[in-house]
CSV table of C-alpha atoms and ligand atoms in Angstrom, one decimal:
chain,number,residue,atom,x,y,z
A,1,UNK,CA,-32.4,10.2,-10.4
A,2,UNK,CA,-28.8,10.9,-11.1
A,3,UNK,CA,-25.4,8.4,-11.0
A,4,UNK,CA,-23.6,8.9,-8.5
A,5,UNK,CA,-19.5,7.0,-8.3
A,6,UNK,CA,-18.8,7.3,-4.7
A,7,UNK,CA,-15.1,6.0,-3.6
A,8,UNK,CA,-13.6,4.8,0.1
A,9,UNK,CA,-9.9,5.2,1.3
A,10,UNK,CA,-8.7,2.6,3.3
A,11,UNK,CA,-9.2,4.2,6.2
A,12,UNK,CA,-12.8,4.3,6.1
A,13,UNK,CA,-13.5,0.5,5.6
A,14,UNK,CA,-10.4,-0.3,8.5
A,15,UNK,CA,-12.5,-2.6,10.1
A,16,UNK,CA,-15.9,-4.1,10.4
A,17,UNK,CA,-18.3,-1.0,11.9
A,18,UNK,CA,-16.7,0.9,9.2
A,19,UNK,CA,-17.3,-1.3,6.6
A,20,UNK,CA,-21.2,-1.1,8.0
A,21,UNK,CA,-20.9,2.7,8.2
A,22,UNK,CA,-19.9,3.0,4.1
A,23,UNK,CA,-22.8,0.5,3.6
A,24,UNK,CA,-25.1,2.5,5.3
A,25,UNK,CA,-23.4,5.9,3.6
A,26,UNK,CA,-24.1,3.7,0.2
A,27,UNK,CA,-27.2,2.5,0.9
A,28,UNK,CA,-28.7,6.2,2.2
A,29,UNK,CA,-27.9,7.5,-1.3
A,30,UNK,CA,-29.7,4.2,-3.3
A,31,UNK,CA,-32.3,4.7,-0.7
A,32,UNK,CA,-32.8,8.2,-2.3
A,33,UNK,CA,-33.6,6.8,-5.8
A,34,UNK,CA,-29.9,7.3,-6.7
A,35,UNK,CA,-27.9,4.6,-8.9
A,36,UNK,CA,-24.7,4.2,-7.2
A,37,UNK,CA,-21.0,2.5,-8.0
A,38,UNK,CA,-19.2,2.5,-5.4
A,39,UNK,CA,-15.1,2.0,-5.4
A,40,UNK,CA,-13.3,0.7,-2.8
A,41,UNK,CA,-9.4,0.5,-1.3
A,42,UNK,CA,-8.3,-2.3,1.1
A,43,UNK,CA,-8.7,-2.3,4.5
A,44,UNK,CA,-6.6,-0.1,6.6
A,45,UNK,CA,-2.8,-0.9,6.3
A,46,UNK,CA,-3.8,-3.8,4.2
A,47,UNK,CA,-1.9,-3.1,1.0
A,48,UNK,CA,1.9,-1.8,2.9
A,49,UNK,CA,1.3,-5.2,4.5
A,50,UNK,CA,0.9,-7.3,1.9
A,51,UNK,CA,4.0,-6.0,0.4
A,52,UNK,CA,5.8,-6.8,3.4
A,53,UNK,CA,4.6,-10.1,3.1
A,54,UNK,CA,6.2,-10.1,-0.1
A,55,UNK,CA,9.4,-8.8,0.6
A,56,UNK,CA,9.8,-11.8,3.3
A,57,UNK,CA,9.5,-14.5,0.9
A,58,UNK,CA,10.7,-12.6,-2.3
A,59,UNK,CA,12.5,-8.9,-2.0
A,60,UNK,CA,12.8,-8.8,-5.4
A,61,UNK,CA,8.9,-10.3,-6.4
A,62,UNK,CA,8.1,-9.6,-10.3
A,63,UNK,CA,6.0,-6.8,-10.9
A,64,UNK,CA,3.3,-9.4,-11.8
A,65,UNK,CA,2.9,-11.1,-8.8
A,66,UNK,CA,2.9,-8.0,-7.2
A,67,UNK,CA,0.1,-6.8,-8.7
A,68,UNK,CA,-1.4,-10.5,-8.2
A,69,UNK,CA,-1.3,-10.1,-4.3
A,70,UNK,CA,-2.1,-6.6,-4.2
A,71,UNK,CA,-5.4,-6.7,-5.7
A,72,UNK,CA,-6.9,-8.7,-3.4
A,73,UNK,CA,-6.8,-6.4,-1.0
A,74,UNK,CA,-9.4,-4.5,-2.4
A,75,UNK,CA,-11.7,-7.6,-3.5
A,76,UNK,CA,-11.7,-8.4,0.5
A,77,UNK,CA,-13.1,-4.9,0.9
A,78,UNK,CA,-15.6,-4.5,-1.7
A,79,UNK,CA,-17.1,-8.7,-0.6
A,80,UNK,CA,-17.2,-7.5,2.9
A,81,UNK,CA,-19.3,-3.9,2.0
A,82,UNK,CA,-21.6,-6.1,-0.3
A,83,UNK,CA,-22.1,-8.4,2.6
A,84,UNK,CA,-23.1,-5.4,4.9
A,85,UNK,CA,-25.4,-4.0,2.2
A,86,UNK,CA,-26.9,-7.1,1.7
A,87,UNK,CA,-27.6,-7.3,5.7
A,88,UNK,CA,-29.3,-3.8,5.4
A,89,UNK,CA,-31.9,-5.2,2.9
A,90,UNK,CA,-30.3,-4.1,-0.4
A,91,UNK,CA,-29.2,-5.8,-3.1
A,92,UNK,CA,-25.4,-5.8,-3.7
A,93,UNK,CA,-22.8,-6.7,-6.4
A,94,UNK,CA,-19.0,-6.6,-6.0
A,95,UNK,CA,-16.9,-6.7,-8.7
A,96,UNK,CA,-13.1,-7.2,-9.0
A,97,UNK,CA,-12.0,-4.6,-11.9
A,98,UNK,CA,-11.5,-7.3,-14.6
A,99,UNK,CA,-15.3,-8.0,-14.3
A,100,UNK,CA,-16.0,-4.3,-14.2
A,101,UNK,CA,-14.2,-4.1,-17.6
A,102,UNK,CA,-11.3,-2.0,-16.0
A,103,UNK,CA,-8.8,-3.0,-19.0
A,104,UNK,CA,-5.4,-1.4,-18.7
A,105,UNK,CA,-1.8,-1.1,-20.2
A,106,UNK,CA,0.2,-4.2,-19.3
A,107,UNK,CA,2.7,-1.4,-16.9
A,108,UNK,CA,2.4,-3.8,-14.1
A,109,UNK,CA,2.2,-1.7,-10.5
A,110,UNK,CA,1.9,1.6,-12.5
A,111,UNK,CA,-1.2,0.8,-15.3
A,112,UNK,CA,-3.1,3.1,-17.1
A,113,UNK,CA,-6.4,2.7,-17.7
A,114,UNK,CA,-7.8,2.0,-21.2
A,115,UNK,CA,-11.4,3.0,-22.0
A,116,UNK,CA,-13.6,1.1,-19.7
A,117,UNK,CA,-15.8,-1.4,-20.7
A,118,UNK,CA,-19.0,-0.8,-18.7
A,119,UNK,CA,-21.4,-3.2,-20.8
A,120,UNK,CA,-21.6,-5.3,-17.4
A,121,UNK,CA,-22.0,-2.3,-14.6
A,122,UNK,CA,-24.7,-1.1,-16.5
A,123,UNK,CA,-26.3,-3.8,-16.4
A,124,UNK,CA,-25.8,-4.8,-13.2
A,125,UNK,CA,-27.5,-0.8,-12.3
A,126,UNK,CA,-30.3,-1.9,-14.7
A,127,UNK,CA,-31.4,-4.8,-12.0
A,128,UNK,CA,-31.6,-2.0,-9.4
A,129,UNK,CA,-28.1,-3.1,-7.2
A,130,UNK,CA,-25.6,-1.7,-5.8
A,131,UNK,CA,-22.4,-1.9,-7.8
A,132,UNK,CA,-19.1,-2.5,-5.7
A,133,UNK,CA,-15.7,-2.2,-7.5
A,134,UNK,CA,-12.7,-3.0,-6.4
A,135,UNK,CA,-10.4,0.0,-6.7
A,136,UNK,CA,-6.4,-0.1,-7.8
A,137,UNK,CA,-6.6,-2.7,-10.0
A,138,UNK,CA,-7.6,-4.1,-13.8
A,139,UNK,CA,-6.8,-6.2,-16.1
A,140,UNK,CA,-4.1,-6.2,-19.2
A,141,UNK,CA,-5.2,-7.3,-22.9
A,142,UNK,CA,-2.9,-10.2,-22.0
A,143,UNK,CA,-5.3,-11.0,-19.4
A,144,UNK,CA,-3.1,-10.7,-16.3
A,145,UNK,CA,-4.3,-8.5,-13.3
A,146,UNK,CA,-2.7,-5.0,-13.2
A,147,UNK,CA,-2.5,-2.0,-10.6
A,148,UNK,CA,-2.8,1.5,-10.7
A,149,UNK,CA,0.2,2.3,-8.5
A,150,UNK,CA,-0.2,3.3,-5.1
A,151,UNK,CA,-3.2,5.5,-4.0
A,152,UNK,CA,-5.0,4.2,-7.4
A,153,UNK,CA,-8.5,3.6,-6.1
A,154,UNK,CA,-9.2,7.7,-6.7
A,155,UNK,CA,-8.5,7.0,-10.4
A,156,UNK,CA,-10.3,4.1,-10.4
A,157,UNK,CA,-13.3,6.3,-8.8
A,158,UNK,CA,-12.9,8.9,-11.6
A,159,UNK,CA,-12.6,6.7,-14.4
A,160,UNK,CA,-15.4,5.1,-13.6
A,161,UNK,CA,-17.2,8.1,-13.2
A,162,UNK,CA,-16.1,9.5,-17.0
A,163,UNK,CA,-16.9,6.1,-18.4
A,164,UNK,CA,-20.5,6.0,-17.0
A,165,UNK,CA,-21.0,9.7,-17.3
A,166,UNK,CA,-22.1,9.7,-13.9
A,167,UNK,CA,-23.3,13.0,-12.2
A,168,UNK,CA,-21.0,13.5,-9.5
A,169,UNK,CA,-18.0,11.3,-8.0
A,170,UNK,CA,-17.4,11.3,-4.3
A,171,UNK,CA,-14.3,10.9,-2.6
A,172,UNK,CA,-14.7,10.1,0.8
A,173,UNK,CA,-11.6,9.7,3.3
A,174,UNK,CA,-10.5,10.7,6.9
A,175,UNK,CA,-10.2,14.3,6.1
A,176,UNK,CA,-13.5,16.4,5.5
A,177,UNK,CA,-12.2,18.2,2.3
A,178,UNK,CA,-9.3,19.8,1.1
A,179,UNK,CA,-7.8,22.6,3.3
A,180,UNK,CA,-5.7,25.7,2.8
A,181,UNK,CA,-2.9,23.4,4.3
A,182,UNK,CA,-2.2,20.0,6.3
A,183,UNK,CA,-4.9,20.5,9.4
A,184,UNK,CA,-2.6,18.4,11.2
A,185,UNK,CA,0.3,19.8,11.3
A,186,UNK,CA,-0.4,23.8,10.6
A,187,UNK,CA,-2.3,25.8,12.9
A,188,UNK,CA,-5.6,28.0,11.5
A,189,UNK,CA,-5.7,25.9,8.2
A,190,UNK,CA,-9.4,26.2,7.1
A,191,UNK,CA,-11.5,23.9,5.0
A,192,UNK,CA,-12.2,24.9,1.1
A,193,UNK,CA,-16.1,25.4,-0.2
A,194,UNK,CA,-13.9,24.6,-3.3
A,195,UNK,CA,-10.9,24.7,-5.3
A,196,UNK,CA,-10.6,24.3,-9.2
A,197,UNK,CA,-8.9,21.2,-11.0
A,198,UNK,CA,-5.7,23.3,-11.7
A,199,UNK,CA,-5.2,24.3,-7.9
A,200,UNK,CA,-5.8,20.9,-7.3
A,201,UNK,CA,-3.6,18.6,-9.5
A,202,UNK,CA,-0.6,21.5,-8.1
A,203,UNK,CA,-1.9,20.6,-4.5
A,204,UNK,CA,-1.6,16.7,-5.2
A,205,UNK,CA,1.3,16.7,-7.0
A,206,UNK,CA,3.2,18.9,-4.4
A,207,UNK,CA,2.2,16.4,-2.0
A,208,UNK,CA,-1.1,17.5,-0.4
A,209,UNK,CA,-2.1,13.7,-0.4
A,210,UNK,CA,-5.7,14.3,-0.7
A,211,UNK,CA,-6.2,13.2,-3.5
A,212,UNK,CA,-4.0,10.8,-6.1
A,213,UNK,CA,-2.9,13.3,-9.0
A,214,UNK,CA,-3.9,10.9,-12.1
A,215,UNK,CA,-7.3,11.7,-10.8
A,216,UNK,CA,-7.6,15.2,-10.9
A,217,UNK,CA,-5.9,14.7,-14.0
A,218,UNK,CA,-8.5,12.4,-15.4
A,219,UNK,CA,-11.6,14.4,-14.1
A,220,UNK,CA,-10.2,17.7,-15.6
A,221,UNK,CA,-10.1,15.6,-18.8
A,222,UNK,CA,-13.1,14.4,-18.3
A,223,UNK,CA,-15.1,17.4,-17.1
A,224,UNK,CA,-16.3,14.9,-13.7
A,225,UNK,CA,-17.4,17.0,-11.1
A,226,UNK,CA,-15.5,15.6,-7.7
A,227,UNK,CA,-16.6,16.4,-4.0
A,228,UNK,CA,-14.0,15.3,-1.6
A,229,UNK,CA,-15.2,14.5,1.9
A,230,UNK,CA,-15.5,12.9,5.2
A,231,UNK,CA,-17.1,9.0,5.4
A,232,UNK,CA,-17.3,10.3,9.4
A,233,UNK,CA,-18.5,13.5,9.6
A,234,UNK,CA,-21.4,13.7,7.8
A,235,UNK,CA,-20.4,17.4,6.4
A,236,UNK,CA,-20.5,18.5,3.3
A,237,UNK,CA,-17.2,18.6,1.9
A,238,UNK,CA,-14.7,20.5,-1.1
A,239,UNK,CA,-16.1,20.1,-4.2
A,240,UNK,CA,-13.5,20.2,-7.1
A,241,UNK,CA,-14.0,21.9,-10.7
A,242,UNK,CA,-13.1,23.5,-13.9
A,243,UNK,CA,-14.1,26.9,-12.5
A,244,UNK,CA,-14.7,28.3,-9.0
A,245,UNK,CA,-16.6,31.1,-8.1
A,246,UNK,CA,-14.7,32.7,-4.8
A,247,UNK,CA,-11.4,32.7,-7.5
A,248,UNK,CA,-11.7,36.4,-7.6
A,249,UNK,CA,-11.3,37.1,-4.0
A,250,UNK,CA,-9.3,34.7,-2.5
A,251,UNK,CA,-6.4,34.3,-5.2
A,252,UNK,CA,-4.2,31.6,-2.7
A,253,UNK,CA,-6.3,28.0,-2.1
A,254,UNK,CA,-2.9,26.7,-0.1
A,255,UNK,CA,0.1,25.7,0.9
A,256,UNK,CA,1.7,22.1,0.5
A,257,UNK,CA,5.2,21.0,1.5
A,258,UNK,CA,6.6,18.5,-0.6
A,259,UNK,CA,9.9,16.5,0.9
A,260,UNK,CA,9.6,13.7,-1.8
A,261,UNK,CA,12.7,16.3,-3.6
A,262,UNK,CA,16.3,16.2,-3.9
A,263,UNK,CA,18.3,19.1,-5.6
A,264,UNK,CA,21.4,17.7,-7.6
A,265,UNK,CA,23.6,20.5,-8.7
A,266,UNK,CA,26.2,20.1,-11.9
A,267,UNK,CA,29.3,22.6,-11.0
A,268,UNK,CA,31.6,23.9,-13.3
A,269,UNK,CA,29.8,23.4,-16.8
A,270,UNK,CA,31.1,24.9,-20.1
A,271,UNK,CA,29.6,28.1,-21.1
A,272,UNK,CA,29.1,26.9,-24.7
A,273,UNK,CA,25.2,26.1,-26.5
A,274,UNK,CA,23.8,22.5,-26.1
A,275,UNK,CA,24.9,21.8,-22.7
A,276,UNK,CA,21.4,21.9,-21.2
A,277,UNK,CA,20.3,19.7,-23.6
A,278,UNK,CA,23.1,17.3,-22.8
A,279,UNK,CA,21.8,16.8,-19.3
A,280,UNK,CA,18.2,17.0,-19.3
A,281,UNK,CA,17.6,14.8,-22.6
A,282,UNK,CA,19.9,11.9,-20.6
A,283,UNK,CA,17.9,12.2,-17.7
A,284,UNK,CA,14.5,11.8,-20.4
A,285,UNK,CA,16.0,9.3,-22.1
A,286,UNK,CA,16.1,7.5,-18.5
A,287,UNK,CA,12.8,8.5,-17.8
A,288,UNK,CA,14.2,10.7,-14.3
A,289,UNK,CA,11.4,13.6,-14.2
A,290,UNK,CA,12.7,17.1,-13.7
A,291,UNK,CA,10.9,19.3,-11.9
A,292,UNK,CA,12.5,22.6,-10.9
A,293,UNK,CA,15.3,23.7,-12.9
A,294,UNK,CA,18.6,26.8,-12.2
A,295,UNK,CA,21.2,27.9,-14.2
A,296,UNK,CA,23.2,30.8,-13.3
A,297,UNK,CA,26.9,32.5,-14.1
A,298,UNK,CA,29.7,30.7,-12.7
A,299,UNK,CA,33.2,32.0,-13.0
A,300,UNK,CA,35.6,32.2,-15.6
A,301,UNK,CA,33.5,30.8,-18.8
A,302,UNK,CA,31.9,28.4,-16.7
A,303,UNK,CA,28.2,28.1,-15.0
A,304,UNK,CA,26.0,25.9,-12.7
A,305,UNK,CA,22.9,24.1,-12.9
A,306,UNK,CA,21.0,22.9,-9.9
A,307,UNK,CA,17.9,20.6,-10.8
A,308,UNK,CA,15.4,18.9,-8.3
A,309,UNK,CA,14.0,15.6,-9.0
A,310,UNK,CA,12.1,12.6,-7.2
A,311,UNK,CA,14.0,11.3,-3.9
A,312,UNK,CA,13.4,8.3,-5.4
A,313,UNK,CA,15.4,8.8,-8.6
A,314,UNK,CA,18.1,11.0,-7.1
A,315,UNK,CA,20.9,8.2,-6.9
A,316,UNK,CA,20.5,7.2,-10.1
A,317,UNK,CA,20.1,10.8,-11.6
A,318,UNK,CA,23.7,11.4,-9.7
A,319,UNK,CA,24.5,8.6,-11.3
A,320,UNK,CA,23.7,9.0,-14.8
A,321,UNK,CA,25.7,12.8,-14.5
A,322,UNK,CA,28.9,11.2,-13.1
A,323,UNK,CA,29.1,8.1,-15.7
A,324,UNK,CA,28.9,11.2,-18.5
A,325,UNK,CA,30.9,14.0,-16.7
A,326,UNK,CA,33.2,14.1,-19.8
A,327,UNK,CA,30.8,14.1,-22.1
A,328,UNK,CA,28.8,16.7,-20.5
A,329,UNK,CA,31.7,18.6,-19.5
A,330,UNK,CA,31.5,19.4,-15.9
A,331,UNK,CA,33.6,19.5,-12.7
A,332,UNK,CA,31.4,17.7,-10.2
A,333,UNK,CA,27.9,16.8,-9.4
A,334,UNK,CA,26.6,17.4,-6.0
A,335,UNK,CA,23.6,15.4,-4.4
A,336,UNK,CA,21.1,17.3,-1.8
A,337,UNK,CA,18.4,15.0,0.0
A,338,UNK,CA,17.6,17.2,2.8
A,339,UNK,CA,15.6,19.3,1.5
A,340,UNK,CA,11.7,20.5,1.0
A,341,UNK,CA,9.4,21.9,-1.7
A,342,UNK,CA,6.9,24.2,-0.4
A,343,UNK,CA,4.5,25.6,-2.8
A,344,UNK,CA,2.0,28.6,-2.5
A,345,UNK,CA,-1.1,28.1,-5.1
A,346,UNK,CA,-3.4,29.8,-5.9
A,347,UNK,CA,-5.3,30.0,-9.3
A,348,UNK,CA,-6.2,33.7,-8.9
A,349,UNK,CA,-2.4,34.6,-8.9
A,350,UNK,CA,-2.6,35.5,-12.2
A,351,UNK,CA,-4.5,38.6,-11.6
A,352,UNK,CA,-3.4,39.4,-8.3
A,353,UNK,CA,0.2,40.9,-8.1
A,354,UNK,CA,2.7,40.6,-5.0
A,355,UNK,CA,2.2,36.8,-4.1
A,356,UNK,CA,6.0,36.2,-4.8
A,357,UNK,CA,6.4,38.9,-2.5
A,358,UNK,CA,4.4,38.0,0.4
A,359,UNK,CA,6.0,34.2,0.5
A,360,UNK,CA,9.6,36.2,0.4
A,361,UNK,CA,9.0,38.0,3.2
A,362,UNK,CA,7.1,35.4,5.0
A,363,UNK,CA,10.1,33.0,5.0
A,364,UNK,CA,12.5,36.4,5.7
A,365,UNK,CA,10.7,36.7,8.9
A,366,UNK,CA,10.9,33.0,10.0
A,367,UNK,CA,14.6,33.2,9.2
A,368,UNK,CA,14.0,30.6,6.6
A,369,UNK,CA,16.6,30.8,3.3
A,370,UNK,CA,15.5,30.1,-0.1
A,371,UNK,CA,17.7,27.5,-2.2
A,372,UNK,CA,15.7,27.5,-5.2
A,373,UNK,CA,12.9,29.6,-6.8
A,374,UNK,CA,10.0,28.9,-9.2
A,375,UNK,CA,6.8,30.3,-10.6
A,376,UNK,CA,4.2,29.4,-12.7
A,377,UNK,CA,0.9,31.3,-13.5
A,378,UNK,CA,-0.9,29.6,-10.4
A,379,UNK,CA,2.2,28.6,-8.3
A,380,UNK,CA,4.8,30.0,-6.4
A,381,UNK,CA,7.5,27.3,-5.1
A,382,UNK,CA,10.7,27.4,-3.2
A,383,UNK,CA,13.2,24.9,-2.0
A,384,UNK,CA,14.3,24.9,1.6
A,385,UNK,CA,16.1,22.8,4.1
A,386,UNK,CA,14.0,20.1,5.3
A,387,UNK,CA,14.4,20.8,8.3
A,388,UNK,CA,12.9,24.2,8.2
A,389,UNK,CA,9.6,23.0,5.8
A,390,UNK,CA,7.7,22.7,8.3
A,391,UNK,CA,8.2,26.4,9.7
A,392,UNK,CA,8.5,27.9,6.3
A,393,UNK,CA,4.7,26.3,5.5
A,394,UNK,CA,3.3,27.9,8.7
A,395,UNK,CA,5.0,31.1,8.3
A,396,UNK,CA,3.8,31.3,4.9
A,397,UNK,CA,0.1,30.4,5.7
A,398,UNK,CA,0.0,33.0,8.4
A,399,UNK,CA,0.9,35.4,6.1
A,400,UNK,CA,-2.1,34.6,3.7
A,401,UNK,CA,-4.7,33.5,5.8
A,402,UNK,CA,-4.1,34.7,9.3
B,501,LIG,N1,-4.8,0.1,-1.6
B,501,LIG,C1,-4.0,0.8,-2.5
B,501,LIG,C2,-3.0,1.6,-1.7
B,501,LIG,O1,-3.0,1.6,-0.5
B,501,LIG,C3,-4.8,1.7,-3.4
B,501,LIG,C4,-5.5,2.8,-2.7
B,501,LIG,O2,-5.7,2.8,-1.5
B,501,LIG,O3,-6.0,3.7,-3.4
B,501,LIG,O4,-2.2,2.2,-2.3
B,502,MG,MG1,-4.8,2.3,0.7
């Protein structure tokens, strides 16, 4: 008998025959002498509409209530699938995360989970039920309730998991497993047996949207073996993990576009030491994340730097530069919103020469120009015009997996 953390999108509890299908999903693996914790998200659209019930009464709501309406999003869901599992002759517990011993930092809308307390899930597994958690949410040491940020209920899943040692953590959602790009938008993109935690956390964070990043994060940590699949299809799905075994021949898992990106570009900087870490300790200091990063020769004893970051944090990143142009020493800063990240990754890269090479000529083909540049030992990213992402991701998966 193993323990098994299974977790539902909101997609797949939208409404009441879904709720009854996860039930039934939940109650086919207790029925098979499994002990099972499952984590839930609200409903459907539930969550973006709570928050537009928020901004009518209060745009500028405190992070706390926030997090107050939020979370009951997924308590609605998880009373609802105990309900449903009840109906279906099983026994059934739903727990908001403060009963589940979810404590977290007090970083209302963007928590971190502590070490769980699991003293009551256990023993709610112990009576032989069903334990339903709420996902997204816990509770501070000051005893307010917290979120995760949006998308959370995966690191709820995988926390839960770790903290319970359970066997294996399921993520089910609309999608049947992680593919070698978005199956909606890019023709021949083919499902993965699997992919490793490395791949994956490059995948998420370059906005594959499969999974939330923190979680892949967490189960790397962790060592929490993750299968991601479909609460429709009833097909096995992509299970994730420290090492894979087709590494060796395939050496690219996919190719994500990321437009979440801006590229702001400081002309005319002083060729003298320290600049660099002028700018880029400012933008810590602010907490703006850098992500890619170009500095090349200027004229006349001066150079560039182009740096992408969050679309979110551009404007204030453009405005941080500008209030210390004198400082910093620089003739202008220049703000770029329209443009895409589209990554190549692949964790048998390493070994495998002439990736670089093939996404150059792949774009060269489509007539797509390169901005921006960057490798890593698993990842090979470049910076387009948005407008052009999309053509530049199916050029560039033609060219591997055609
Ligand atoms: N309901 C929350 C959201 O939509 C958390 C989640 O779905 O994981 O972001
Ligand atoms: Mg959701």
């Amino acid at each position: 008998m193993s323990l098994i953390v299974q977790k539902f999108g909101g997609s797949s509890v939208a409404d009441a025959g879904r709720v009854r299908n996860v039930a039934r999903i939940i109650t086919e693996t207790y029925r098979k002498g499994h002990s099972v914790v499952a984590v839930l998200s609200a409903q459907g659209d539930t969550t973006d509409e709570l928050i537009e019930k928020a901004r009518e009464i209060n745009p500028q709501a405190s992070r706390r209530e926030m997090d107050m309406l939020l979370s009951t999003g997924e308590q609605v869901s998880i009373a609802l699938c105990a309900m449903a599992i009840e109906r279906m002759g099983c026994q059934a517990v739903s727990l908001a995360g403060w009963q589940a011993g979810v404590v977290t930092d007090s970083n209302h809308s963007a928590a971190r989970i502590k070490p769980i307390r699991t003293e009551r899930i256990r023993k709610e597994l112990d009576k032989k039920k069903i334990v339903l958690v709420a996902g997204f949410q816990g509770i501070s040491r000051y005893g307010d309730v917290t979120t995760l940020g949006r998308g959370g209920s995966d690191t709820s899943a995988v926390a839960l998991a770790a903290a319970l040692h359970a066997d294996l953590c399921q993520i089910y959602t609309d999608v049947d497993g992680i593919y070698t790009a978005d199956p909606r938008k890019v023709r021949g993109a083919r499902k993965l047996e699997e992919i490793t935690f490395s791949e994956m956390m490059e995948l998420a964070s370059l906005g594959a949207q499969v999974l939330h990043n923190r979680s892949v994060e967490m189960a790397k940590r962790y060592g929490v073996c993750l299968e991601v699949l479909s609460s429709f299809s009833g097909q096995p799905g992509t299970n994730v993990k420290e090492v894979v075994k087709t590494v060796e021949k395939t050496h690219v898992s996919g190719v994500a576009k990321d437009e979440n990106v801006a590229r702001l570009a400081l002309v005319g900087l002083a060729d003298r030491p320290g600049i660099a870490f002028k700018v880029f300790s400012l933008l810590a200091k602010h907490e703006v994340n850098v992500d890619l990063i170009i500095q090349s020769i200027g004229r006349a004893e001066s150079k560039d730097i182009s740096f992408t970051v969050a679309l979110g944090d551009a404007r204030k990143a453009k405005e941080l530069m500008e209030e210390h142009r004198e400082e910093i020493g620089f003739q202008f800063v220049e703000l770029n919103e329209d443009i895409a990240k589209v990554s190549v990754v692949g964790a048998g890269m390493a070994h495998n020469s002439g990736v670089a090479c093939k996404v150059f000529e792949a774009l060269y083909s489509a007539g797509v120009n390169i901005n921006m540049i960057s490798t890593s030992e698993i990842k090979v990213s470049v910076l387009v015009d948005q407008r052009e992402a999309d053509r530049a991701v199916q050029a560039i998966h033609d060219r591997f997996f055609a």
